[in-house]
Amino acid sequence: MEVVKETKMGFEETELRLGLPGNSGGGEGEMARKRGFSETVDLKLNLSSKESGADPNNLEKINSLQREKNLLATDPAKPPAKAQVVGWPPVRSFRKNMLAVQKSSTDQEGEKLPGGNATFVKGKMFSSFTIGNCGSHGLKDFLNESKLVDLLNGTDYVPTYEDKDGDWMLVGDVPWDMFAESCKRLRIMKGKEATGLAPRAMEKCKNRSYK
Amino acid sequence: MLRKASSFPEEMLEHVLSFITSDKDRNAVSLVCKSWYEIERWCRKRIFVGNCYAVRPEMVIRRFPELRSVELKGKPHFADFDLVPDGWGGCVYPWIAALATAYPLLEEIKLKRMVVSDESLEVIAKSFKNFKVLVLSSCEGFSTDGLAAVAANCRNLRGLDLRESEVDDPSGQWLSRFPDSFTSLASLNISCLGAEVSFSALERLVGRCPDLKTLRLNHAVPLDKLANLLRGAPQLVELGTGAYSAELQPDVFSNLAGAFSGCKELRSLSGFWNVFPGYLPAVYPVCSGLTSLNLRDANIQGADLIKLVSQCRSLQRLWVLDYIEDIGLEELAACCKDLTELRVFPSDPYGAEPNVSLTERGLVSVSEGCPKLQSVLYFCRQMTNAALVTIAKNSPRMTCFRLCIIEPRAPDYQTLQPLDLGFGAIVENCKDLRRLSLSGLLTDRVFEYIGTYAKKLEMLSVAFAGDSDLGLHHVLSGCEKLCKLEIRDCPFGDNALLANAAKLETMRSLWMSSCSVSFRACKLLGQKMPRLNVEVIDERGPPDLRPENCPVEKLYIYRTIAGPRFDMPGFVWTMNGDSV
């Protein structure tokens, strides 16, 4: 059997396009929800707006936003479609729904980070809080701007942290350097549990001298 | 002394056949001669229909009047990832309605990737007096109202398994509908349910069912209540926990550890949502007896994870996130010599950069250390031909090999070559390979290897691979046992398909999406092959509004004796005969 030239052309068409040969592009929005290949689980990212609400731990959302930014900023030689290839990698959308629900029904998330080391925290987690810059002011502004709201339950959450003294503090209330040096672990608390934490921040700043 | 086949007593044959349960064997028996066909069909108790559209329910009922168990599959596998648009089909109701009339003594219904309505569940609940087992795997379309009907009416229910289904879940009260007199439950899997079930109803149910061996909870069952359930069911063999986190309190911990210690029969664990690592040691007492551990939903990482896994010396099956990393897999290889199945899922599948240190080395370690390894599903971000060749040599008994390199068309990262040679080694060395999923950069060459060597291959999944129709042709002409072929984003077009049309009748189904098969070829195939349903799925609108040589969006071809289906939605067109 012979390989017809048309087939090669067909290949190029499919390679370059996100959608399908002859696709007007109108199907793209629809297709963006779709996935496919071997079975697996997807625990985290949910880029579609439909399921994105139920997530009191905003780290997931922020991670996703940061990842999007990363992808857009990466080497143009990489296929720009990387984040949006329909149905790839092959993960089950069923699992995304499960995760969204499970995140909303847990009350408190005590996040003991591996090693409990503040430097590790900064590298891994806080770079995803800020969109773009990772300056301390950026972090503080972002977190103080809005409480994290669990859209399913309507309760609001605030990120807090335990410092060297064992005190629980609101994230963002002390300067970045002080935070980075003293943070032992993080916890996302319900808004009402976090009352009374703010005043300690002033005390800390007065009593310590940080570079 | 010779006997003519016709004088062989029927009862004798029936008795012999009662020991033959495999579908393949039963089918073979029925082909021996007409009288054996007749005897066999009257005593067949279980039927498996791999494609619900391959046959009509009336045909099944006519041939097998005494069924007790029916298993059906609906949507194609790629539906798991939403490649099949909603409304495509797979509704089970017509089957349920037909079965209800024909088989009042039916005991088991097992469905996979089907749309199941509450109405269907109600019919099941009320039609079969001796109903025992309901398995709904990756199904959708029903709510807990349907489950309530089953709970309330199926007095002899032994198993209710909702694995991976999407259930509309407004209330958790359905569990309370099991009457107090109901004690026959042996297996309950509600891990997919979103909302809370009534815990007291659950506790009472578990406490009064002495045969309960399998209990898979959903995440809403809190950890501090798990101990109560375990103490009520120390005979459990398989357990799925709920959420595995709580404030670390000594009494809760010791209560839980004590409860686990009491479960001497426990062989399988799953669940572990939202793990608080401080509670992991509570399961250590049961680890040495575990043969199956499913941590695909567990956010356990680092040392905690490795410690847990390395204590499970009898492990045969491990499902885990890539938090296990290469280092954890090395430990697994050292500790778990009975391992037959490994699945490593991605914790961050859409991340631009790897978030964990899991590479090809992890899988190589396992292949080296676990001589019984047969089934692999492995998500990673880099691979080499050398690693695949090593894996192939170490694991000649492999029957299922599914590799997903997250970046499409990723080459061997060391040599920058396609991974043809690596996968070629897999199919050449693993002579019993039945299932294969490809990924990475692949040319037509890999398909040549597959067609040449993969003689027992039954299912092949292909994505972003190949150069031309030759690739598809190699597979269709070479893989004698091929049953299911699913392809996406490959440059395969009309020629290979039309040249191998007859092959398609020997397979269950072929799926092709984002390939280069023209509408013209689809029509031709549909016209020439009356025993195939050739269905074009195209959400852009009717394919005949576009030029004939325009490739179709998606194509699903399957053999059938039922003719074209009548329940196609607006975006599915059949290419069969006159209806084109």
GROMACS .gro file of C-alpha atoms in nm, chain A residues 13-199:
model
  187
   13GLU     CA    1  -0.260   1.989   0.988
   14THR     CA    2  -0.328   1.787   1.295
   15GLU     CA    3   0.013   1.861   1.440
   16LEU     CA    4  -0.018   2.234   1.419
   17ARG     CA    5  -0.370   2.271   1.530
   18LEU     CA    6  -0.516   2.249   1.872
   19GLY     CA    7  -0.848   2.147   1.743
   20LEU     CA    8  -0.920   1.945   1.435
   21PRO     CA    9  -0.843   1.987   1.071
   22GLY     CA   10  -1.110   2.211   0.931
   23ASN     CA   11  -1.213   2.319   1.274
   24SER     CA   12  -1.359   2.665   1.280
   25GLY     CA   13  -1.231   2.704   1.632
   26GLY     CA   14  -1.578   2.724   1.766
   27GLY     CA   15  -1.548   2.384   1.918
   28GLU     CA   16  -1.252   2.485   2.126
   29GLY     CA   17  -1.431   2.612   2.429
   30GLU     CA   18  -1.635   2.299   2.444
   31MET     CA   19  -1.337   2.077   2.389
   32ALA     CA   20  -1.129   2.249   2.650
   33ARG     CA   21  -1.324   2.064   2.912
   34LYS     CA   22  -1.242   1.731   2.762
   35ARG     CA   23  -0.951   1.497   2.830
   36GLY     CA   24  -0.819   1.154   2.730
   37PHE     CA   25  -0.574   0.855   2.728
   38SER     CA   26  -0.477   0.601   2.993
   39GLU     CA   27  -0.667   0.609   3.313
   40THR     CA   28  -0.538   0.797   3.609
   41VAL     CA   29  -0.628   1.037   3.876
   42ASP     CA   30  -0.608   1.407   3.881
   43LEU     CA   31  -0.598   1.549   4.227
   44LYS     CA   32  -0.537   1.911   4.183
   45LEU     CA   33  -0.577   2.153   3.910
   46ASN     CA   34  -0.914   2.245   3.778
   47LEU     CA   35  -0.891   2.516   3.524
   48SER     CA   36  -1.253   2.516   3.420
   49SER     CA   37  -1.469   2.761   3.603
   50LYS     CA   38  -1.748   2.514   3.661
   51GLU     CA   39  -1.576   2.325   3.938
   52SER     CA   40  -1.336   2.582   4.064
   53GLY     CA   41  -1.552   2.723   4.340
   54ALA     CA   42  -1.531   2.473   4.619
   55ASP     CA   43  -1.179   2.525   4.735
   56PRO     CA   44  -1.108   2.690   5.069
   57ASN     CA   45  -0.744   2.614   5.030
   58ASN     CA   46  -0.672   2.871   4.768
   59LEU     CA   47  -0.324   2.735   4.715
   60GLU     CA   48  -0.461   2.506   4.448
   61LYS     CA   49  -0.617   2.793   4.258
   62ILE     CA   50  -0.313   3.010   4.297
   63ASN     CA   51  -0.083   2.733   4.195
   64SER     CA   52  -0.289   2.692   3.885
   65LEU     CA   53  -0.280   3.060   3.804
   66GLN     CA   54   0.092   3.071   3.859
   67ARG     CA   55   0.140   2.767   3.642
   68GLU     CA   56  -0.057   2.931   3.366
   69LYS     CA   57   0.167   3.231   3.392
   70ASN     CA   58   0.474   3.011   3.387
   71LEU     CA   59   0.355   2.835   3.080
   72LEU     CA   60   0.290   3.156   2.896
   73ALA     CA   61   0.629   3.289   2.990
   74THR     CA   62   0.825   2.982   2.892
   75ASP     CA   63   1.044   2.919   2.595
   76PRO     CA   64   0.847   2.999   2.279
   77ALA     CA   65   0.999   2.693   2.116
   78LYS     CA   66   0.777   2.483   2.335
   79PRO     CA   67   0.432   2.425   2.191
   80PRO     CA   68   0.220   2.704   2.338
   81ALA     CA   69  -0.067   2.463   2.347
   82LYS     CA   70   0.093   2.273   2.633
   83ALA     CA   71  -0.152   2.379   2.896
   84GLN     CA   72  -0.451   2.347   2.673
   85VAL     CA   73  -0.409   2.028   2.476
   86VAL     CA   74  -0.752   1.877   2.491
   87GLY     CA   75  -0.772   1.575   2.713
   88TRP     CA   76  -0.402   1.551   2.787
   89PRO     CA   77  -0.255   1.416   3.005
   90PRO     CA   78  -0.521   1.154   3.038
   91VAL     CA   79  -0.666   1.215   3.379
   92ARG     CA   80  -1.016   1.147   3.496
   93SER     CA   81  -1.237   1.450   3.538
   94PHE     CA   82  -1.433   1.250   3.792
   95ARG     CA   83  -1.142   1.287   4.030
   96LYS     CA   84  -1.136   1.664   4.001
   97ASN     CA   85  -1.494   1.684   4.118
   98MET     CA   86  -1.414   1.455   4.407
   99LEU     CA   87  -1.127   1.670   4.515
  100ALA     CA   88  -1.326   1.991   4.496
  101VAL     CA   89  -1.590   1.847   4.723
  102GLN     CA   90  -1.343   1.694   4.963
  103LYS     CA   91  -1.158   2.021   5.005
  104SER     CA   92  -1.475   2.202   5.098
  105SER     CA   93  -1.591   1.956   5.356
  106THR     CA   94  -1.276   1.945   5.563
  107ASP     CA   95  -1.281   2.195   5.845
  108GLN     CA   96  -0.929   2.295   5.905
  109GLU     CA   97  -0.620   2.221   5.711
  110GLY     CA   98  -0.315   2.203   5.929
  111GLU     CA   99  -0.029   2.199   5.692
  112LYS     CA  100   0.282   2.068   5.848
  113LEU     CA  101   0.538   2.117   5.581
  114PRO     CA  102   0.809   1.861   5.532
  115GLY     CA  103   1.104   1.960   5.744
  116GLY     CA  104   0.915   2.254   5.894
  117ASN     CA  105   1.176   2.477   5.743
  118ALA     CA  106   1.077   2.831   5.659
  119THR     CA  107   1.321   2.850   5.369
  120PHE     CA  108   1.155   2.555   5.209
  121VAL     CA  109   0.822   2.724   5.254
  122LYS     CA  110   0.930   3.032   5.073
  123GLY     CA  111   1.068   2.842   4.778
  124LYS     CA  112   0.779   2.612   4.726
  125MET     CA  113   0.468   2.780   4.839
  126PHE     CA  114   0.488   3.151   4.853
  127SER     CA  115   0.609   3.198   4.505
  128SER     CA  116   0.271   3.073   4.403
  129PHE     CA  117   0.082   3.317   4.617
  130THR     CA  118   0.206   3.614   4.428
  131ILE     CA  119   0.121   3.642   4.067
  132GLY     CA  120   0.432   3.771   3.899
  133ASN     CA  121   0.659   3.923   4.161
  134CYS     CA  122   0.753   3.750   4.475
  135GLY     CA  123   0.814   4.059   4.677
  136SER     CA  124   0.702   4.073   5.036
  137HIS     CA  125   0.469   4.359   4.964
  138GLY     CA  126   0.313   4.157   4.688
  139LEU     CA  127   0.245   3.873   4.924
  140LYS     CA  128   0.098   4.089   5.192
  141ASP     CA  129  -0.125   4.283   4.958
  142PHE     CA  130  -0.264   3.975   4.799
  143LEU     CA  131  -0.351   3.806   5.121
  144ASN     CA  132  -0.494   4.108   5.289
  145GLU     CA  133  -0.705   4.200   4.995
  146SER     CA  134  -0.944   3.920   5.021
  147LYS     CA  135  -1.023   3.643   5.253
  148LEU     CA  136  -1.039   3.305   5.100
  149VAL     CA  137  -1.397   3.209   5.072
  150ASP     CA  138  -1.528   2.860   5.050
  151LEU     CA  139  -1.798   2.906   4.794
  152LEU     CA  140  -1.986   2.592   4.885
  153ASN     CA  141  -2.017   2.660   5.255
  154GLY     CA  142  -1.986   3.037   5.252
  155THR     CA  143  -1.737   3.033   5.539
  156ASP     CA  144  -1.428   3.240   5.497
  157TYR     CA  145  -1.079   3.122   5.566
  158VAL     CA  146  -0.759   3.298   5.655
  159PRO     CA  147  -0.410   3.167   5.625
  160THR     CA  148  -0.226   3.161   5.955
  161TYR     CA  149   0.109   3.037   6.066
  162GLU     CA  150   0.281   2.915   6.378
  163ASP     CA  151   0.605   3.092   6.454
  164LYS     CA  152   0.913   2.999   6.653
  165ASP     CA  153   0.747   3.094   6.980
  166GLY     CA  154   0.454   2.868   6.913
  167ASP     CA  155   0.219   3.160   6.853
  168TRP     CA  156  -0.036   3.153   6.578
  169MET     CA  157  -0.021   3.460   6.357
  170LEU     CA  158  -0.202   3.591   6.057
  171VAL     CA  159   0.002   3.550   5.743
  172GLY     CA  160   0.094   3.885   5.601
  173ASP     CA  161   0.091   4.081   5.924
  174VAL     CA  162   0.464   4.084   5.977
  175PRO     CA  163   0.731   4.174   5.725
  176TRP     CA  164   0.834   3.905   5.485
  177ASP     CA  165   1.179   3.851   5.629
  178MET     CA  166   1.043   3.809   5.977
  179PHE     CA  167   0.784   3.572   5.849
  180ALA     CA  168   1.028   3.365   5.649
  181GLU     CA  169   1.263   3.327   5.942
  182SER     CA  170   1.004   3.238   6.198
  183CYS     CA  171   0.737   3.039   6.028
  184LYS     CA  172   0.721   2.677   6.137
  185ARG     CA  173   0.397   2.567   5.985
  186LEU     CA  174   0.089   2.695   5.809
  187ARG     CA  175  -0.277   2.649   5.873
  188ILE     CA  176  -0.584   2.765   5.696
  189MET     CA  177  -0.830   2.862   5.967
  190LYS     CA  178  -1.191   2.955   5.954
  191GLY     CA  179  -1.230   3.331   5.986
  192LYS     CA  180  -1.396   3.316   6.324
  193GLU     CA  181  -1.119   3.107   6.474
  194ALA     CA  182  -0.857   3.355   6.373
  195THR     CA  183  -0.993   3.644   6.574
  196GLY     CA  184  -0.742   3.782   6.819
  197LEU     CA  185  -0.438   3.684   6.619
  198ALA     CA  186  -0.369   4.021   6.462
  199PRO     CA  187  -0.269   4.218   6.771
   0.00000   0.00000   0.00000
